[in-house]
Each structure stands twice: as structure tokens, then as C-alpha cells.
Short mmCIF file of C-alpha atoms and ligand atoms in Angstrom, two decimals:
data_model
loop_
_atom_site.label_atom_id
_atom_site.label_comp_id
_atom_site.label_asym_id
_atom_site.label_seq_id
_atom_site.Cartn_x
_atom_site.Cartn_y
_atom_site.Cartn_z
CA MET A 1 40.54 -10.29 95.74
CA ALA A 2 43.41 -12.46 96.46
CA MET A 3 45.52 -13.09 99.48
CA ALA A 4 48.86 -14.92 99.54
CA SER A 5 50.74 -16.47 102.29
CA LEU A 6 54.41 -16.51 101.19
CA SER A 7 56.39 -19.51 102.72
CA ASN A 8 60.00 -19.35 103.55
CA PRO A 9 62.71 -19.11 102.44
CA ILE A 10 61.65 -16.72 99.75
CA THR A 11 60.05 -14.32 101.98
CA TYR A 12 61.46 -14.95 105.39
CA LEU A 13 60.41 -12.77 107.83
CA PRO A 14 62.09 -12.61 111.25
CA ARG A 15 59.76 -12.81 114.27
CA THR A 16 61.39 -9.44 115.29
CA ARG A 17 59.01 -7.76 112.75
CA LEU A 18 56.25 -8.45 115.03
CA GLY A 19 57.17 -6.61 117.84
CA PHE A 20 56.82 -3.21 116.02
CA SER A 21 59.01 -1.31 118.22
CA SER A 22 58.95 2.48 117.51
CA SER A 23 62.27 2.03 115.67
CA SER A 24 60.57 -0.18 113.09
CA ARG A 25 58.11 2.26 112.31
CA GLY A 26 58.21 5.21 109.87
CA HIS A 27 59.95 4.07 106.95
CA SER A 28 59.44 5.54 103.96
CA PHE A 29 58.95 3.11 101.07
CA LEU A 30 59.80 5.94 98.73
CA ASN A 31 63.11 6.12 99.77
CA PRO A 32 64.82 2.70 99.05
CA LYS A 33 67.75 3.71 101.44
CA LYS A 34 65.25 4.03 104.35
CA SER A 35 63.37 1.01 103.57
CA ARG A 36 62.69 -1.60 106.30
CA ALA A 37 66.14 -2.89 107.19
CA ILE A 38 65.20 -6.07 108.79
CA GLY A 39 68.51 -7.70 108.15
CA ARG A 40 66.85 -10.59 106.18
CA LYS A 41 67.49 -12.66 103.13
CA THR A 42 64.73 -11.79 100.92
CA SER A 43 63.93 -11.18 97.33
CA LEU A 44 61.37 -8.94 98.16
CA SER A 45 62.93 -5.85 98.70
CA PHE A 46 60.66 -3.23 99.60
CA THR A 47 62.24 -0.48 97.12
CA THR A 48 58.56 0.08 96.19
CA VAL A 49 57.96 3.26 94.03
CA CYS A 50 54.68 4.86 93.49
CA LYS A 51 55.23 6.81 90.79
CA ALA A 52 54.20 7.50 87.06
CA VAL A 53 56.32 5.93 84.56
CA SER A 54 56.56 8.24 81.67
CA VAL A 55 58.03 6.05 78.72
CA GLU A 56 59.41 8.92 76.82
CA PRO A 57 59.47 12.09 78.90
CA GLN A 58 58.90 15.07 76.88
CA SER A 59 60.36 17.54 79.51
CA GLU A 60 63.93 18.45 79.42
CA ILE A 61 64.01 19.06 83.16
CA GLU A 62 66.03 16.22 84.70
CA GLY A 63 64.00 14.19 87.20
CA LEU A 64 60.71 15.54 86.13
CA ASN A 65 57.94 12.82 86.73
CA ILE A 66 54.91 13.74 84.71
CA ALA A 67 52.67 10.91 83.35
CA GLU A 68 51.85 10.90 79.62
CA ASP A 69 48.10 10.37 80.37
CA VAL A 70 46.10 9.20 83.50
CA SER A 71 46.49 5.22 82.31
CA GLN A 72 50.15 5.53 83.31
CA LEU A 73 49.30 5.99 86.69
CA ILE A 74 47.68 2.59 86.96
CA GLY A 75 49.39 -0.11 88.97
CA LYS A 76 52.58 0.12 90.91
CA THR A 77 50.55 0.55 93.94
CA PRO A 78 52.52 0.58 97.11
CA MET A 79 52.27 -1.93 100.17
CA VAL A 80 52.30 -1.19 103.63
CA TYR A 81 52.53 -3.15 106.85
CA LEU A 82 49.65 -3.54 109.35
CA ASN A 83 50.77 -2.75 112.42
CA ASN A 84 48.10 -2.18 115.32
CA ILE A 85 45.04 -4.31 113.79
CA VAL A 86 47.27 -7.46 114.16
CA GLU A 87 47.43 -8.10 117.75
CA GLY A 88 47.83 -11.90 118.42
CA CYS A 89 49.07 -12.46 115.12
CA VAL A 90 52.33 -14.70 114.48
CA ALA A 91 52.87 -13.77 110.88
CA ASN A 92 53.40 -10.25 109.44
CA VAL A 93 50.51 -8.79 107.27
CA ALA A 94 51.27 -6.34 104.33
CA ALA A 95 48.57 -4.75 102.49
CA LYS A 96 48.56 -4.01 98.68
CA LEU A 97 46.83 -0.70 98.29
CA GLU A 98 44.85 -0.81 95.36
CA ILE A 99 42.77 2.06 97.02
CA MET A 100 45.64 4.11 95.62
CA GLU A 101 44.93 3.48 91.87
CA PRO A 102 43.87 6.72 90.02
CA CYS A 103 40.11 5.86 90.31
CA CYS A 104 40.82 4.39 93.69
CA SER A 105 40.04 0.52 93.20
CA VAL A 106 41.70 -2.57 91.71
CA LYS A 107 39.36 -2.22 88.59
CA ASP A 108 41.27 0.47 87.22
CA ARG A 109 43.39 -2.12 85.85
CA ILE A 110 40.70 -4.12 84.02
CA GLY A 111 39.08 -0.83 82.71
CA TYR A 112 42.56 -0.18 81.10
CA SER A 113 43.12 -3.59 80.03
CA MET A 114 39.96 -4.05 78.50
CA ILE A 115 39.69 -1.12 76.44
CA ALA A 116 43.60 -1.28 75.34
CA ASP A 117 43.00 -4.94 74.46
CA ALA A 118 39.82 -4.17 72.28
CA GLU A 119 41.96 -1.28 70.59
CA GLN A 120 44.73 -3.60 69.88
CA ARG A 121 42.26 -5.97 68.11
CA GLY A 122 41.22 -3.13 65.97
CA VAL A 123 37.43 -3.49 67.19
CA ILE A 124 37.29 -0.18 68.71
CA THR A 125 38.39 3.30 67.93
CA PRO A 126 38.23 6.51 69.82
CA GLY A 127 36.08 9.03 68.98
CA LYS A 128 33.97 6.51 66.88
CA SER A 129 32.87 3.88 68.87
CA ILE A 130 30.27 3.55 72.03
CA LEU A 131 31.38 1.04 74.59
CA VAL A 132 28.68 -0.72 76.36
CA GLU A 133 29.11 -2.51 79.50
CA PRO A 134 26.52 -4.31 81.59
CA THR A 135 28.14 -3.30 85.06
CA SER A 136 28.18 -0.84 87.63
CA GLY A 137 30.16 -0.16 90.73
CA ASN A 138 34.26 -0.24 90.48
CA THR A 139 34.36 -1.70 87.16
CA GLY A 140 32.23 0.67 85.75
CA ILE A 141 34.45 3.62 87.04
CA GLY A 142 37.49 1.80 85.78
CA LEU A 143 36.06 1.68 82.34
CA ALA A 144 34.40 5.14 82.66
CA PHE A 145 37.75 6.93 83.47
CA ILE A 146 39.78 5.37 80.90
CA ALA A 147 36.88 5.84 78.34
CA ALA A 148 36.93 9.40 79.18
CA SER A 149 40.75 9.98 78.67
CA LYS A 150 40.71 8.18 75.34
CA GLY A 151 37.67 9.75 73.91
CA TYR A 152 35.20 7.04 73.96
CA LYS A 153 31.45 7.35 74.97
CA LEU A 154 30.49 4.57 77.44
CA ILE A 155 27.13 3.25 78.56
CA LEU A 156 26.97 1.21 81.67
CA ASN A 157 24.07 -0.64 83.33
CA ASN A 158 22.49 -2.67 80.73
CA ALA A 159 21.90 0.39 78.86
CA ARG A 160 20.90 -0.18 75.23
CA ILE A 161 22.16 2.08 72.44
CA ASN A 162 19.48 4.25 71.27
CA GLU A 163 18.78 3.33 67.71
CA HIS A 164 19.05 6.98 66.84
CA GLY A 165 22.64 7.02 68.07
CA LYS A 166 25.29 8.28 66.13
CA ALA A 167 27.70 5.77 66.89
CA SER A 168 29.58 3.87 64.15
CA ALA A 169 30.42 0.82 66.35
CA VAL A 170 29.09 -0.84 69.36
CA GLN A 171 31.54 -2.91 71.56
CA SER A 172 29.74 -4.83 74.19
CA ILE A 173 32.32 -6.00 77.12
CA TRP A 174 31.45 -8.48 79.71
CA SER A 175 32.14 -8.06 83.19
CA ARG A 176 35.04 -10.39 84.69
CA THR A 177 34.24 -11.09 88.34
CA CYS A 178 37.26 -13.17 90.28
CA GLY A 179 39.81 -11.95 87.80
CA THR A 180 42.05 -10.49 90.63
CA ILE A 181 42.31 -13.86 92.44
CA SER A 182 42.62 -15.76 89.41
CA GLY A 183 45.35 -13.52 87.48
CA VAL A 184 47.40 -12.67 90.55
CA GLY A 185 47.24 -16.25 92.03
CA HIS A 186 48.49 -17.75 88.52
CA PHE A 187 51.23 -15.36 88.45
CA LEU A 188 52.17 -15.61 91.96
CA LYS A 189 52.36 -19.29 91.61
CA SER A 190 54.35 -19.23 88.33
CA LYS A 191 57.09 -17.29 90.25
CA ASN A 192 56.74 -19.51 93.64
CA PRO A 193 54.74 -22.55 93.50
CA ASN A 194 54.91 -22.52 97.32
CA ILE A 195 52.70 -19.50 97.70
CA LYS A 196 49.22 -20.11 99.02
CA VAL A 197 46.37 -18.20 97.59
CA ILE A 198 43.09 -17.55 99.70
CA GLY A 199 39.87 -16.45 98.46
CA ILE A 200 37.25 -14.77 100.39
CA GLU A 201 33.52 -14.97 100.38
CA PRO A 202 30.70 -13.73 102.13
CA ALA A 203 29.47 -16.15 105.01
CA GLU A 204 25.98 -15.31 103.90
CA SER A 205 26.53 -16.09 100.16
CA ASN A 206 29.15 -19.03 100.57
CA ILE A 207 28.53 -20.83 97.27
CA ILE A 208 32.37 -21.57 96.59
CA SER A 209 32.17 -23.51 99.97
CA GLY A 210 29.31 -25.31 98.96
CA GLY A 211 26.72 -23.29 100.43
CA LYS A 212 23.80 -21.15 99.30
CA PRO A 213 23.51 -17.55 97.31
CA GLY A 214 22.11 -15.15 99.73
CA PRO A 215 21.94 -11.26 100.38
CA HIS A 216 24.93 -9.76 101.90
CA LYS A 217 26.80 -6.49 102.49
CA ILE A 218 30.28 -7.10 101.17
CA GLN A 219 29.96 -5.00 97.63
CA GLY A 220 32.20 -6.39 94.95
CA ILE A 221 32.47 -10.02 95.98
CA GLY A 222 29.91 -12.74 96.48
CA ALA A 223 28.04 -12.49 93.14
CA GLY A 224 25.84 -15.51 93.85
CA PHE A 225 27.28 -17.84 91.49
CA VAL A 226 30.62 -19.35 90.97
CA PRO A 227 32.16 -17.11 88.08
CA ARG A 228 33.33 -18.38 84.89
CA ASN A 229 36.51 -16.21 85.60
CA LEU A 230 37.35 -18.03 88.82
CA ASP A 231 40.18 -20.45 88.31
CA LEU A 232 39.97 -22.87 91.22
CA GLU A 233 43.22 -24.48 90.40
CA VAL A 234 45.01 -21.50 91.83
CA VAL A 235 43.13 -21.31 95.18
CA ASP A 236 44.31 -23.02 98.01
CA GLU A 237 41.61 -22.11 100.50
CA VAL A 238 38.49 -20.01 100.60
CA ILE A 239 37.64 -18.29 103.88
CA GLU A 240 34.19 -17.15 104.88
CA ILE A 241 33.97 -13.69 106.43
CA SER A 242 30.41 -12.20 107.50
CA SER A 243 29.18 -8.84 106.43
CA ASP A 244 29.36 -7.62 109.88
CA GLU A 245 32.70 -8.84 110.18
CA ALA A 246 33.82 -7.26 107.01
CA VAL A 247 32.04 -3.75 107.94
CA GLU A 248 33.67 -3.81 111.50
CA THR A 249 37.14 -4.89 110.36
CA ALA A 250 37.10 -2.10 107.66
CA LYS A 251 36.32 0.44 110.19
CA GLN A 252 39.19 -0.69 112.53
CA VAL A 253 41.47 -0.55 109.61
CA ALA A 254 40.72 3.01 109.34
CA LEU A 255 40.55 3.75 113.01
CA GLN A 256 43.76 1.62 113.72
CA GLU A 257 45.91 1.83 110.42
CA GLY A 258 44.75 5.28 109.02
CA LEU A 259 43.91 3.35 105.90
CA LEU A 260 40.53 4.24 104.48
CA VAL A 261 39.06 1.04 102.87
CA GLY A 262 36.04 -0.37 101.40
CA ILE A 263 34.03 -3.28 102.75
CA SER A 264 35.74 -5.97 100.71
CA SER A 265 38.95 -4.72 101.98
CA GLY A 266 37.46 -4.92 105.50
CA ALA A 267 36.59 -8.87 104.60
CA ALA A 268 40.11 -9.60 103.21
CA ALA A 269 41.81 -7.83 106.11
CA ALA A 270 39.79 -10.03 108.70
CA ALA A 271 40.65 -13.23 106.53
CA ALA A 272 44.24 -12.11 106.63
CA ILE A 273 44.48 -11.70 110.59
CA LYS A 274 42.74 -15.18 110.96
CA VAL A 275 45.71 -16.47 108.61
CA ALA A 276 48.52 -14.60 110.46
CA LYS A 277 47.16 -16.03 113.78
CA ARG A 278 47.99 -19.57 112.66
CA PRO A 279 50.86 -21.07 114.33
CA GLU A 280 51.78 -22.56 111.08
CA ASN A 281 52.24 -19.32 109.49
CA ALA A 282 54.85 -17.98 112.23
CA GLY A 283 57.42 -15.86 110.76
CA LYS A 284 55.66 -15.69 107.29
CA LEU A 285 54.22 -12.55 105.28
CA ILE A 286 50.59 -12.42 104.58
CA VAL A 287 49.77 -10.10 101.64
CA VAL A 288 46.20 -8.77 101.60
CA VAL A 289 44.87 -6.88 98.60
CA PHE A 290 42.62 -3.86 99.60
CA PRO A 291 40.58 -3.46 96.56
CA SER A 292 38.90 -0.22 96.73
CA PHE A 293 39.01 3.14 98.78
CA GLY A 294 36.59 3.92 101.65
CA GLU A 295 35.35 7.24 100.55
CA ARG A 296 33.35 5.40 97.76
CA TYR A 297 31.08 3.83 100.81
CA LEU A 298 30.14 6.92 102.45
CA SER A 299 26.41 6.45 102.00
CA SER A 300 26.65 2.62 102.43
CA VAL A 301 26.34 0.47 105.83
CA LEU A 302 30.07 1.16 106.23
CA PHE A 303 29.31 4.50 107.72
CA GLN A 304 25.93 3.74 108.98
CA SER A 305 27.00 3.78 112.54
CA ILE A 306 28.45 7.12 112.13
CA ARG A 307 25.65 8.51 110.29
CA ASP A 308 23.42 7.24 113.27
CA GLU A 309 25.80 8.96 115.97
CA CYS A 310 25.76 12.30 114.07
CA GLU A 311 21.88 12.15 113.69
CA LYS A 312 21.77 11.91 117.57
CA MET A 313 24.08 14.61 118.36
CA GLN A 314 22.58 17.77 120.04
CA PRO A 315 23.66 21.24 119.72
CA GLU A 316 25.38 22.08 123.16
CA PRO A 317 23.85 25.12 124.67
C1 PLP B 1 35.29 -3.30 96.01
C2 PLP B 1 35.62 -4.53 95.47
N1 PLP B 1 36.09 -5.47 96.01
C3 PLP B 1 36.45 -6.98 95.41
C4 PLP B 1 35.92 -6.92 93.97
C5 PLP B 1 36.49 -8.39 93.60
O1 PLP B 1 37.28 -8.25 92.60
P1 PLP B 1 37.36 -9.68 91.43
O2 PLP B 1 36.28 -9.50 90.55
O3 PLP B 1 38.64 -9.09 90.56
O4 PLP B 1 37.32 -10.74 92.23
C6 PLP B 1 35.70 -6.15 93.32
C7 PLP B 1 35.19 -6.16 92.06
O5 PLP B 1 34.48 -5.35 91.32
C8 PLP B 1 35.09 -4.87 94.16
O6 PLP B 1 34.39 -3.72 93.41
#
């Protein structure tokens, strides 16, 4: 997960944005004409389109927008300002909604790119190869839906290929943690070296900040080691967020912004809010990545308090 504080003049946002008057709400980002007219000089025009891009549409019907397959729905996720949870902030906070990927997480991107890359190198073939990945969670899901759509068998979680399997090839693909901050950070800094990239790690397992690994509840981050993939050259700062703060902020993002997000999104939002409160960031834009959709965490600690509440409910006579 990555978060970038974009400095002036590239992303100048006037303080007026922070008042959130009723007239500043309700813009549709699907309609460029209606997009946030805040009278600023900016290269970030929010004419965001969240739509499938069919390279060569087969349909004769003009304007029909149908993807060729699910992989074309990956990416181009929309962004939205956070309006209610940002009390006391002097910068604007906008969320990049990776929760709106086809399989609901930022890992849809790598699921596609790992398989597409292996195909391009000619080492796997749909219908023949079995893909083996020692991972679970969102990376596993990202691989699974692409494998399904392309016709691969996929084995996750350290599974071993059965010696009687009929596979003609086996491809082991290693998981790549910290890819988001390293990749996004590198790209953004190549566009604007003034952009600040801020990482988040669990306070209970703060090894990048020089602490010790430990158990925590922020699924998806804080692997307990410094991942080989992490490019610290592009990371300007690392903020520690506790599991409790991540869970509570994720709940507040749902309750106050209507965005059902996962625990790591809660951690990212908590860090973004801290950064947006710093006086030196007045008027800037803080972009926070929400890596995964909250529905995936219904049985996790994220919804524990709601489960407890429900269990205590008594039928009214
Ligand atoms: C929910 C969630 N958040 C954050 C991350 C971290 O992404 P990255 O490994 O690219 O840093 C992951 C990775 O799997 C994840 O599943």
C-alpha cells in the first residue's frame, strides 16, 4: 500500500476544498463535465473513467462498452475524496479504490501481470500448465480468477503437485510483497520527484522502523521481515499504525464515508489522516490506497464487535 503526498504546484488544491460545503458534494466522476470544478490550476483533472476498455469492440452498436474478458476490467479504479472522517485535516485526502477491482483487491493487478508475463516468456500455456503459488489471501484470489478465465489449474498454499498429476508443466511463482509501494512510488516519482511516498507498517511488527516482528491483525502487511521487493529508495517515511487503530479506522471509513474497506485500508486511512493534519501539508493532496474490499473480512476481527453485538440481541416480546 502506498500513499503519496503531492506537493504544489502540480496538485494545488485550494483550502476551500476542505470546507465540504453541500455544493461541493455529489459530483460524478463518471461525467467529466460534472467533475469537481474547484477553479484550480492542476494537471490532475478528475475525469476518471471507471470502465472496461475493449481494444477492438466486436459489437456494431455504438457506445456499447463490453470487456473482452475479465482481465480487461483490471485497473482504472476510481478515486474519491474522503469528506467526513477528515475532521481537523488541513490537506485533502482522496482514496484510490482498489476495492473496485474485479476481485476486489489491488492484487488483481499482479495476478494478471504475473500470469501474462509468464505467458509472454513462453513458460506457461493455458490448458496445459499448472500454476503453483505459495500464497493465500488476495494474491491467491488475484491469481485464481485470472487462472480461471484463461484456463489454467492453480494450486495455492504450499501445495505440492501430485506425482500422478497430468500436468505437462508446473510453474512456481513467488509472492511479491511490498510491490504496491515500490512500483507506485517509483512511477509517481518518475513523474514528479517532489511527491512523497509514505509506507505503513503495523506498530506491533515494526521492523522497517527498526523494531521487532510480532503478531498483529493488519492482514496483507507486516510480513515479519523486510521483503526483498521493498525499494526503500522510493519510501520517504514509514508510519506505524496499531491493529486496533487500523480496525477502528476501517469501521469509521465504512460508517462515515460509505466505503466498506479491509483492515489494511483502515491502517492506510489512519496514516493518511495523520499526514493530512500536519500544518506543512496545508492545501496539499494526500492520496491513500485502499487495497481491498471489506466484505472479505466478515469473519475477521474487523466485524467482531458487530458479531458480539448481534449475539447479545434478544428478541423483543
Ligand atoms: C489487503 C492487503 N493490503 C495490503 C497489501 C500489501 O500489498 P503489497 O504487498 O503490494 O505491499 C496486501 C497484499 O497482499 C493485501 O492483501
